[in-house]
Short mmCIF file of C-alpha atoms in Angstrom, two decimals:
data_model
loop_
_atom_site.label_atom_id
_atom_site.label_comp_id
_atom_site.label_asym_id
_atom_site.label_seq_id
_atom_site.Cartn_x
_atom_site.Cartn_y
_atom_site.Cartn_z
CA MET A 573 112.50 67.38 148.96
CA TRP A 574 113.72 68.35 152.41
CA MET A 575 116.56 70.75 153.12
CA SER A 576 119.06 67.88 153.48
CA GLU A 577 118.36 66.64 149.95
CA LEU A 578 118.49 70.20 148.60
CA ALA A 579 121.95 70.49 150.16
CA ALA A 580 123.07 67.22 148.61
CA ARG A 581 121.73 68.09 145.16
CA SER A 582 123.08 71.65 145.12
CA GLY A 583 126.43 70.78 146.67
CA LEU A 584 126.00 73.59 149.21
CA PRO A 585 126.07 73.15 153.02
CA VAL A 586 122.77 73.64 154.89
CA PRO A 587 123.95 76.81 156.74
CA THR A 588 124.77 78.46 153.40
CA ILE A 589 121.34 77.60 152.00
CA LYS A 590 119.67 79.00 155.15
CA TYR A 591 121.72 82.17 154.76
CA TYR A 592 120.57 82.54 151.14
CA LEU A 593 116.96 82.05 152.29
CA ARG A 594 117.31 84.83 154.90
CA GLU A 595 118.99 87.11 152.35
CA GLY A 596 116.20 86.57 149.82
CA LEU A 597 118.49 84.98 147.24
CA LEU A 598 116.50 81.76 147.46
CA HIS A 599 112.69 81.74 147.46
CA PRO A 600 111.04 80.02 150.46
CA GLY A 601 109.96 76.40 150.22
CA GLU A 602 106.41 75.20 150.84
CA ALA A 603 105.86 75.30 154.62
CA VAL A 604 105.04 71.94 156.21
CA GLY A 605 104.35 72.65 159.86
CA ALA A 606 106.10 75.41 161.78
CA THR A 607 109.75 74.55 161.19
CA ARG A 608 109.92 72.38 158.08
CA ALA A 609 109.56 73.19 154.40
CA ARG A 610 109.61 71.25 151.17
CA TYR A 611 111.75 72.36 148.23
CA ASP A 612 111.57 71.49 144.53
CA ASP A 613 113.59 71.67 141.32
CA SER A 614 113.20 75.45 141.13
CA HIS A 615 115.25 75.69 144.34
CA VAL A 616 117.98 73.45 142.95
CA ARG A 617 118.11 75.62 139.79
CA ARG A 618 118.24 78.84 141.80
CA LEU A 619 121.09 77.58 143.99
CA ARG A 620 122.93 76.49 140.87
CA LEU A 621 122.55 80.03 139.52
CA VAL A 622 123.66 81.66 142.79
CA ARG A 623 126.71 79.38 142.87
CA ALA A 624 127.57 80.25 139.27
CA LEU A 625 127.24 83.99 139.99
CA THR A 626 129.27 83.90 143.20
CA GLU A 627 131.85 81.19 142.46
CA ILE A 628 132.44 81.53 138.72
CA ALA A 629 131.50 85.18 138.09
CA SER A 630 132.71 86.35 141.54
CA LEU A 631 129.71 88.68 141.94
CA ARG A 632 129.08 90.31 145.32
CA LEU A 633 125.86 89.21 147.05
CA ASP A 634 124.35 92.65 146.44
CA ASP A 635 124.74 92.17 142.71
CA VAL A 636 123.44 88.60 142.91
CA ARG A 637 120.37 89.95 144.68
CA GLN A 638 119.69 92.39 141.84
CA VAL A 639 120.13 89.71 139.18
CA VAL A 640 117.71 87.48 141.10
CA ALA A 641 115.25 90.39 141.43
CA ALA A 642 115.36 90.96 137.66
CA ILE A 643 114.66 87.27 137.05
CA GLU A 644 111.66 87.30 139.41
CA ASP A 645 110.16 90.56 138.14
CA ASP A 646 107.66 89.79 135.38
CA ASP A 647 107.80 93.41 134.20
CA VAL A 648 111.45 92.88 133.27
CA SER A 649 111.83 91.23 129.85
CA TRP A 650 113.74 87.99 129.41
CA HIS A 651 116.59 89.78 127.62
CA GLU A 652 116.75 92.51 130.23
CA ALA A 653 117.02 89.87 132.93
CA VAL A 654 119.90 88.21 131.08
CA GLY A 655 121.45 91.64 130.47
CA SER A 656 121.23 92.54 134.16
CA ALA A 657 123.62 89.67 134.85
CA HIS A 658 125.85 90.35 131.84
CA THR A 659 126.49 93.97 132.75
CA ARG A 660 127.42 93.01 136.31
CA ILE A 661 130.21 90.63 135.34
CA THR A 662 133.55 92.06 136.36
CA PRO A 663 135.25 93.76 133.42
CA VAL A 664 138.21 91.93 131.89
CA ALA A 665 140.53 94.93 131.83
CA THR A 666 141.03 97.63 134.42
CA GLY A 667 143.02 100.84 134.48
CA THR A 668 142.42 104.40 133.39
CA ALA A 669 142.12 105.64 129.85
CA ASP A 670 142.52 109.15 128.50
CA ASP A 671 139.96 110.91 126.33
CA ALA A 672 141.72 109.82 123.15
CA GLN A 673 140.98 106.14 123.90
CA ASP A 674 137.35 106.91 124.71
CA VAL A 675 137.01 108.59 121.33
CA ARG A 676 138.54 105.55 119.59
CA VAL A 677 136.17 103.19 121.39
CA ASP A 678 133.16 105.32 120.44
CA ALA A 679 134.33 105.34 116.80
CA LEU A 680 134.75 101.55 116.87
CA LEU A 681 131.27 101.06 118.34
CA ALA A 682 129.83 103.35 115.66
CA ARG A 683 131.63 101.46 112.84
CA HIS A 684 130.11 98.19 114.02
CA GLY A 685 126.69 99.64 114.78
CA TRP A 686 127.06 98.79 118.46
CA GLU A 687 125.67 100.65 121.45
CA LEU A 688 126.30 100.16 125.15
CA ASP A 689 124.10 100.64 128.20
CA GLU A 690 125.02 103.56 130.42
CA THR A 691 125.70 101.02 133.16
CA SER A 692 128.04 98.92 131.04
CA SER A 693 131.59 98.79 132.36
CA HIS A 694 132.88 97.37 129.10
CA ARG A 695 133.41 100.68 127.32
CA ALA A 696 135.81 101.86 130.06
CA ALA A 697 137.45 98.42 130.18
CA LEU A 698 138.19 98.49 126.45
CA ALA A 699 139.50 102.06 126.58
CA ALA A 700 141.73 101.09 129.53
CA ALA A 701 143.12 98.05 127.67
CA LEU A 702 143.94 100.25 124.65
CA GLY A 703 145.57 102.79 126.97
CA SER A 704 147.79 100.12 128.57
CA LEU A 705 148.98 98.88 125.19
CA ASP A 706 149.78 102.45 124.14
CA GLN A 707 151.81 103.04 127.27
CA LEU A 708 153.76 99.81 126.76
CA GLY A 709 154.73 101.01 123.29
CA HIS A 710 152.44 98.54 121.46
CA PRO A 711 149.56 100.68 120.19
CA VAL A 712 146.64 98.81 118.61
CA SER A 713 145.66 99.87 115.08
CA GLU A 714 142.06 100.50 113.98
CA ASP A 715 142.58 97.67 111.51
CA THR A 716 143.39 95.25 114.34
CA LEU A 717 140.41 96.48 116.35
CA ASP A 718 138.10 95.86 113.39
CA VAL A 719 139.40 92.31 112.83
CA TYR A 720 138.97 91.56 116.54
CA ALA A 721 135.52 93.13 116.67
CA GLY A 722 134.44 91.09 113.63
CA ALA A 723 135.58 87.83 115.23
CA ALA A 724 134.03 88.82 118.57
CA GLY A 725 130.74 89.55 116.80
CA GLN A 726 130.59 86.06 115.26
CA VAL A 727 131.30 84.41 118.60
CA ALA A 728 128.78 86.59 120.43
CA ALA A 729 126.00 85.87 117.91
CA HIS A 730 126.56 82.17 118.53
CA ASP A 731 126.74 82.69 122.32
CA VAL A 732 123.46 84.57 122.54
CA GLY A 733 121.76 82.08 120.20
CA ALA A 734 122.87 79.23 122.47
CA ILE A 735 121.26 80.63 125.64
CA ALA A 736 118.47 78.38 126.91
CA GLN A 737 115.24 80.13 125.92
CA GLY A 738 112.94 78.74 128.60
CA ASP A 739 113.29 79.26 132.32
CA ARG A 740 114.76 82.68 133.19
CA SER A 741 116.97 81.37 135.97
CA GLU A 742 118.46 78.78 133.62
CA ALA A 743 118.89 81.35 130.83
CA VAL A 744 120.81 83.74 133.07
CA GLU A 745 122.98 80.92 134.37
CA THR A 746 123.76 79.69 130.84
CA ALA A 747 124.55 83.23 129.68
CA VAL A 748 126.88 84.12 132.54
CA VAL A 749 128.60 80.76 132.77
CA GLY A 750 128.99 80.59 128.99
CA THR A 751 130.46 84.08 128.84
CA LEU A 752 133.04 83.37 131.52
CA LEU A 753 133.94 79.73 131.04
CA LEU A 754 134.33 79.89 127.28
CA GLU A 755 136.94 82.66 127.60
CA PRO A 756 139.88 80.26 128.15
CA VAL A 757 138.58 78.15 125.24
CA LEU A 758 138.61 81.15 122.90
CA LEU A 759 142.06 82.30 124.04
CA THR A 760 143.55 78.82 123.75
CA LEU A 761 142.12 78.36 120.27
CA ARG A 762 143.65 81.69 119.26
CA ARG A 763 147.07 80.47 120.42
CA ILE A 764 146.67 77.16 118.61
CA ALA A 765 145.67 79.03 115.46
CA GLN A 766 148.65 81.39 115.84
CA GLU A 767 151.01 78.41 116.03
CA ASN A 768 149.49 77.02 112.85
CA VAL A 769 149.45 80.24 110.84
CA SER A 770 153.05 80.81 111.92
CA ARG A 771 154.06 77.23 111.02
CA ARG A 772 152.59 77.57 107.52
CA SER A 773 154.56 80.71 106.82
CA ARG A 774 157.87 79.28 108.11
CA ARG A 775 160.61 79.89 105.62
CA MET B 1028 175.64 104.94 125.75
CA TRP B 1029 176.85 104.10 129.24
CA MET B 1030 175.17 101.72 131.66
CA SER B 1031 173.38 104.59 133.43
CA GLU B 1032 171.66 105.69 130.22
CA LEU B 1033 170.79 102.09 129.35
CA ALA B 1034 169.12 101.84 132.76
CA ALA B 1035 167.19 105.05 132.17
CA ARG B 1036 166.07 104.06 128.68
CA SER B 1037 165.09 100.51 129.60
CA GLY B 1038 163.44 101.43 132.89
CA LEU B 1039 165.45 98.71 134.67
CA PRO B 1040 167.78 99.29 137.65
CA VAL B 1041 171.53 98.88 137.03
CA PRO B 1042 171.87 95.78 139.30
CA THR B 1043 169.17 94.00 137.27
CA ILE B 1044 170.93 94.82 134.00
CA LYS B 1045 174.23 93.53 135.41
CA TYR B 1046 172.47 90.36 136.51
CA TYR B 1047 171.08 89.84 132.99
CA LEU B 1048 174.60 90.37 131.57
CA ARG B 1049 176.03 87.69 133.91
CA GLU B 1050 173.17 85.33 133.05
CA GLY B 1051 173.75 85.77 129.32
CA LEU B 1052 170.29 87.26 128.72
CA LEU B 1053 171.89 90.50 127.54
CA HIS B 1054 174.84 90.51 125.12
CA PRO B 1055 177.97 92.33 126.35
CA GLY B 1056 178.59 95.96 125.38
CA GLU B 1057 181.69 97.19 123.60
CA ALA B 1058 184.51 97.21 126.20
CA VAL B 1059 186.05 100.63 126.83
CA GLY B 1060 188.95 100.02 129.22
CA ALA B 1061 188.82 97.36 131.93
CA THR B 1062 185.60 98.23 133.75
CA ARG B 1063 183.45 100.26 131.38
CA ALA B 1064 181.46 99.34 128.30
CA ARG B 1065 179.32 101.13 125.76
CA TYR B 1066 175.85 99.94 124.86
CA ASP B 1067 173.63 100.64 121.85
CA ASP B 1068 170.04 100.35 120.65
CA SER B 1069 170.32 96.58 120.37
CA HIS B 1070 170.76 96.44 124.15
CA VAL B 1071 167.72 98.64 124.73
CA ARG B 1072 165.68 96.35 122.44
CA ARG B 1073 166.91 93.21 124.17
CA LEU B 1074 166.07 94.54 127.62
CA ARG B 1075 162.65 95.52 126.33
CA LEU B 1076 162.17 91.94 125.15
CA VAL B 1077 163.41 90.43 128.44
CA ARG B 1078 161.06 92.72 130.36
CA ALA B 1079 158.14 91.72 128.14
CA LEU B 1080 158.93 88.03 128.59
CA THR B 1081 159.37 88.23 132.36
CA GLU B 1082 156.85 90.92 133.34
CA ILE B 1083 154.05 90.46 130.81
CA ALA B 1084 154.45 86.79 129.84
CA SER B 1085 155.71 85.73 133.34
CA LEU B 1086 158.33 83.41 131.81
CA ARG B 1087 160.98 81.89 134.09
CA LEU B 1088 164.55 83.04 133.36
CA ASP B 1089 165.41 79.57 132.03
CA ASP B 1090 162.75 79.93 129.38
CA VAL B 1091 163.79 83.50 128.61
CA ARG B 1092 167.33 82.20 128.08
CA GLN B 1093 166.11 79.66 125.53
CA VAL B 1094 164.03 82.23 123.67
CA VAL B 1095 167.07 84.52 123.53
CA ALA B 1096 169.25 81.62 122.33
CA ALA B 1097 166.78 80.91 119.50
CA ILE B 1098 166.88 84.57 118.47
CA GLU B 1099 170.67 84.59 118.37
CA ASP B 1100 171.08 81.28 116.55
CA ASP B 1101 171.23 81.93 112.81
CA ASP B 1102 170.45 78.26 112.11
CA VAL B 1103 167.05 78.79 113.68
CA SER B 1104 164.55 80.28 111.24
CA TRP B 1105 162.75 83.53 111.99
CA HIS B 1106 159.44 81.69 112.47
CA GLU B 1107 161.00 79.05 114.69
CA ALA B 1108 162.48 81.81 116.85
CA VAL B 1109 159.05 83.40 117.19
CA GLY B 1110 157.53 79.97 117.81
CA SER B 1111 160.05 79.21 120.56
CA ALA B 1112 158.59 82.11 122.51
CA HIS B 1113 154.97 81.34 121.62
CA THR B 1114 155.11 77.75 122.84
CA ARG B 1115 156.62 78.86 126.15
CA ILE B 1116 153.82 81.23 127.08
CA THR B 1117 151.91 79.86 130.05
CA PRO B 1118 148.74 78.10 128.93
CA VAL B 1119 145.46 79.89 129.57
CA ALA B 1120 143.67 76.92 131.10
CA THR B 1121 144.96 74.32 133.51
CA GLY B 1122 143.49 71.14 134.92
CA THR B 1123 143.28 67.55 133.86
CA ALA B 1124 141.28 66.15 130.98
CA ASP B 1125 140.17 62.61 130.33
CA ASP B 1126 140.82 60.74 127.10
CA ALA B 1127 137.43 61.74 125.71
CA GLN B 1128 138.43 65.42 125.68
CA ASP B 1129 141.76 64.64 124.04
CA VAL B 1130 139.91 62.82 121.27
CA ARG B 1131 137.60 65.82 120.80
CA VAL B 1132 140.54 68.22 120.58
CA ASP B 1133 142.28 66.01 118.02
CA ALA B 1134 139.09 65.87 115.95
CA LEU B 1135 138.76 69.66 116.13
CA LEU B 1136 142.37 70.16 115.03
CA ALA B 1137 141.80 67.74 112.13
CA ARG B 1138 138.61 69.53 111.04
CA HIS B 1139 140.50 72.84 110.87
CA GLY B 1140 143.66 71.37 109.34
CA TRP B 1141 145.67 72.38 112.39
CA GLU B 1142 148.67 70.63 113.91
CA LEU B 1143 150.52 71.25 117.13
CA ASP B 1144 154.16 70.87 118.12
CA GLU B 1145 154.90 68.04 120.54
CA THR B 1146 156.08 70.70 122.98
CA SER B 1147 152.88 72.76 122.75
CA SER B 1148 150.96 72.96 126.02
CA HIS B 1149 147.89 74.30 124.25
CA ARG B 1150 146.38 70.91 123.33
CA ALA B 1151 146.28 69.87 127.00
CA ALA B 1152 145.05 73.34 128.00
CA LEU B 1153 142.12 73.13 125.59
CA ALA B 1154 141.23 69.58 126.66
CA ALA B 1155 141.35 70.70 130.31
CA ALA B 1156 139.07 73.67 129.64
CA LEU B 1157 136.56 71.39 127.92
CA GLY B 1158 136.78 68.95 130.83
CA SER B 1159 136.04 71.71 133.37
CA LEU B 1160 132.96 72.84 131.45
CA ASP B 1161 131.72 69.26 131.28
CA GLN B 1162 132.14 68.80 135.01
CA LEU B 1163 130.27 72.03 135.73
CA GLY B 1164 127.35 70.73 133.72
CA HIS B 1165 127.91 73.09 130.77
CA PRO B 1166 129.36 70.87 128.04
CA VAL B 1167 130.59 72.63 124.89
CA SER B 1168 129.14 71.41 121.59
CA GLU B 1169 131.24 70.70 118.49
CA ASP B 1170 129.25 73.44 116.79
CA THR B 1171 130.38 75.98 119.41
CA LEU B 1172 133.98 74.78 119.11
CA ASP B 1173 133.88 75.25 115.33
CA VAL B 1174 132.48 78.80 115.60
CA TYR B 1175 135.14 79.69 118.17
CA ALA B 1176 137.92 78.08 116.13
CA GLY B 1177 136.82 79.99 113.04
CA ALA B 1178 136.90 83.31 114.86
CA ALA B 1179 140.22 82.43 116.51
CA GLY B 1180 141.66 81.60 113.08
CA GLN B 1181 140.74 85.02 111.67
CA VAL B 1182 142.28 86.80 114.63
CA ALA B 1183 145.43 84.65 114.52
CA ALA B 1184 145.98 85.25 110.80
CA HIS B 1185 145.88 88.98 111.49
CA ASP B 1186 148.16 88.61 114.56
CA VAL B 1187 150.86 86.70 112.72
CA GLY B 1188 150.67 89.08 109.75
CA ALA B 1189 151.17 92.03 112.10
CA ILE B 1190 154.43 90.75 113.61
CA ALA B 1191 157.35 93.03 112.75
CA GLN B 1192 159.24 91.24 109.99
CA GLY B 1193 162.70 92.70 110.53
CA ASP B 1194 164.80 92.36 113.67
CA ARG B 1195 164.25 88.97 115.39
CA SER B 1196 164.28 90.41 118.89
CA GLU B 1197 161.60 92.92 117.93
CA ALA B 1198 159.57 90.23 116.12
CA VAL B 1199 159.54 87.95 119.17
CA GLU B 1200 158.63 90.84 121.43
CA THR B 1201 155.76 91.92 119.16
CA ALA B 1202 154.51 88.36 118.87
CA VAL B 1203 154.52 87.59 122.59
CA VAL B 1204 153.28 90.97 123.75
CA GLY B 1205 150.59 91.00 121.05
CA THR B 1206 149.41 87.53 121.99
CA LEU B 1207 149.10 88.35 125.67
CA LEU B 1208 148.04 92.00 125.74
CA LEU B 1209 145.37 91.68 123.08
CA GLU B 1210 143.60 88.97 125.09
CA PRO B 1211 141.63 91.41 127.27
CA VAL B 1212 140.76 93.41 124.13
CA LEU B 1213 139.30 90.32 122.45
CA LEU B 1214 137.38 89.25 125.55
CA THR B 1215 135.99 92.75 126.15
CA LEU B 1216 134.88 93.06 122.52
CA ARG B 1217 133.10 89.71 122.86
CA ARG B 1218 131.19 91.02 125.87
CA ILE B 1219 130.29 94.26 124.09
CA ALA B 1220 129.10 92.25 121.09
CA GLN B 1221 127.06 89.96 123.36
CA GLU B 1222 125.32 92.97 124.88
CA ASN B 1223 124.46 94.22 121.42
CA VAL B 1224 123.27 90.93 119.95
CA SER B 1225 121.17 90.45 123.09
CA ARG B 1226 119.77 94.02 122.90
CA ARG B 1227 118.67 93.52 119.29
CA SER B 1228 116.73 90.40 120.11
CA ARG B 1229 114.95 91.97 123.10
CA ARG B 1230 111.25 91.37 122.88
#
């Protein structure tokens, strides 16, 4: 397909696509003469991924570039490529935590047999969320953390199992989009469940 | 205690407290002479609740007033008072859903034996979230919904069990604050769990 069709199918304007080509976020098409090139489905998929990473995951172009590099590098395993996107997603919670919260997070990870990459921002995010709750006078118990971690583990096992196993670009897109877009679904279901548990215990 | 101490202990400026008194969000203190009044711990607790509802839950004052009215009305059961706050929390997802999504949500609720109040915004919120995912080309399967609902149910049972059983004002505060502030904890734990499930299946 020509550039105009690529624009129509990806929903992106031609200048944006040309910018992604210059920045190396999109691989070149097959040259046809000096100024024209043909594109195929792999370009549509890549633009879909770049859109998901920038528009849904709000990643900076620098981070998108590194995710794309991991996908293209055959020395990087499929799971590492997916992980390179996962670890770059903006953390849910921000703030600063004291050492006590870090210790609690490490203990929680140990109880559930979990480890985290050095580059993962999620350890600090969790410690910060616990710190905020402490400061607001609503400390979270270890019991609560364990119930939440258990539920999160079930959801995550399903999430990772549902990632498309084939094409790397598609797998990364599914993983990132699934992680982010299913968050409101999980939170809304929790509220619906709370209403129902509460209703049943009404006296 | 005098107004100045109430301000110090609640962290709210005196003019704000006086405004809440005029608006009926805070019950009057015990009059001492024509212009002074004494306040007690119940006033500190109420201000804490009003702060939680306005600052953390972002409720409009009209809604705060109705939550407070439910707490003060002895004809309203403890669980209805808590529910009056729960149903007023802003929904997580917004958008419009078509009939197909409404049907799916109803089927999901039926499968899990859940019902929702007429006033609950969560049914529409869930249908809207499912509609968005469909439009983005990432439809959610019934299987995924069931896994998420199961996990949400476990978390919710724990949440409702953890609500302080005594004082209504405290119960509502715990319920609302717990619902909202534990959201980033749940989402962060899901991401940590995803990293770990993904790591284990690295090939």
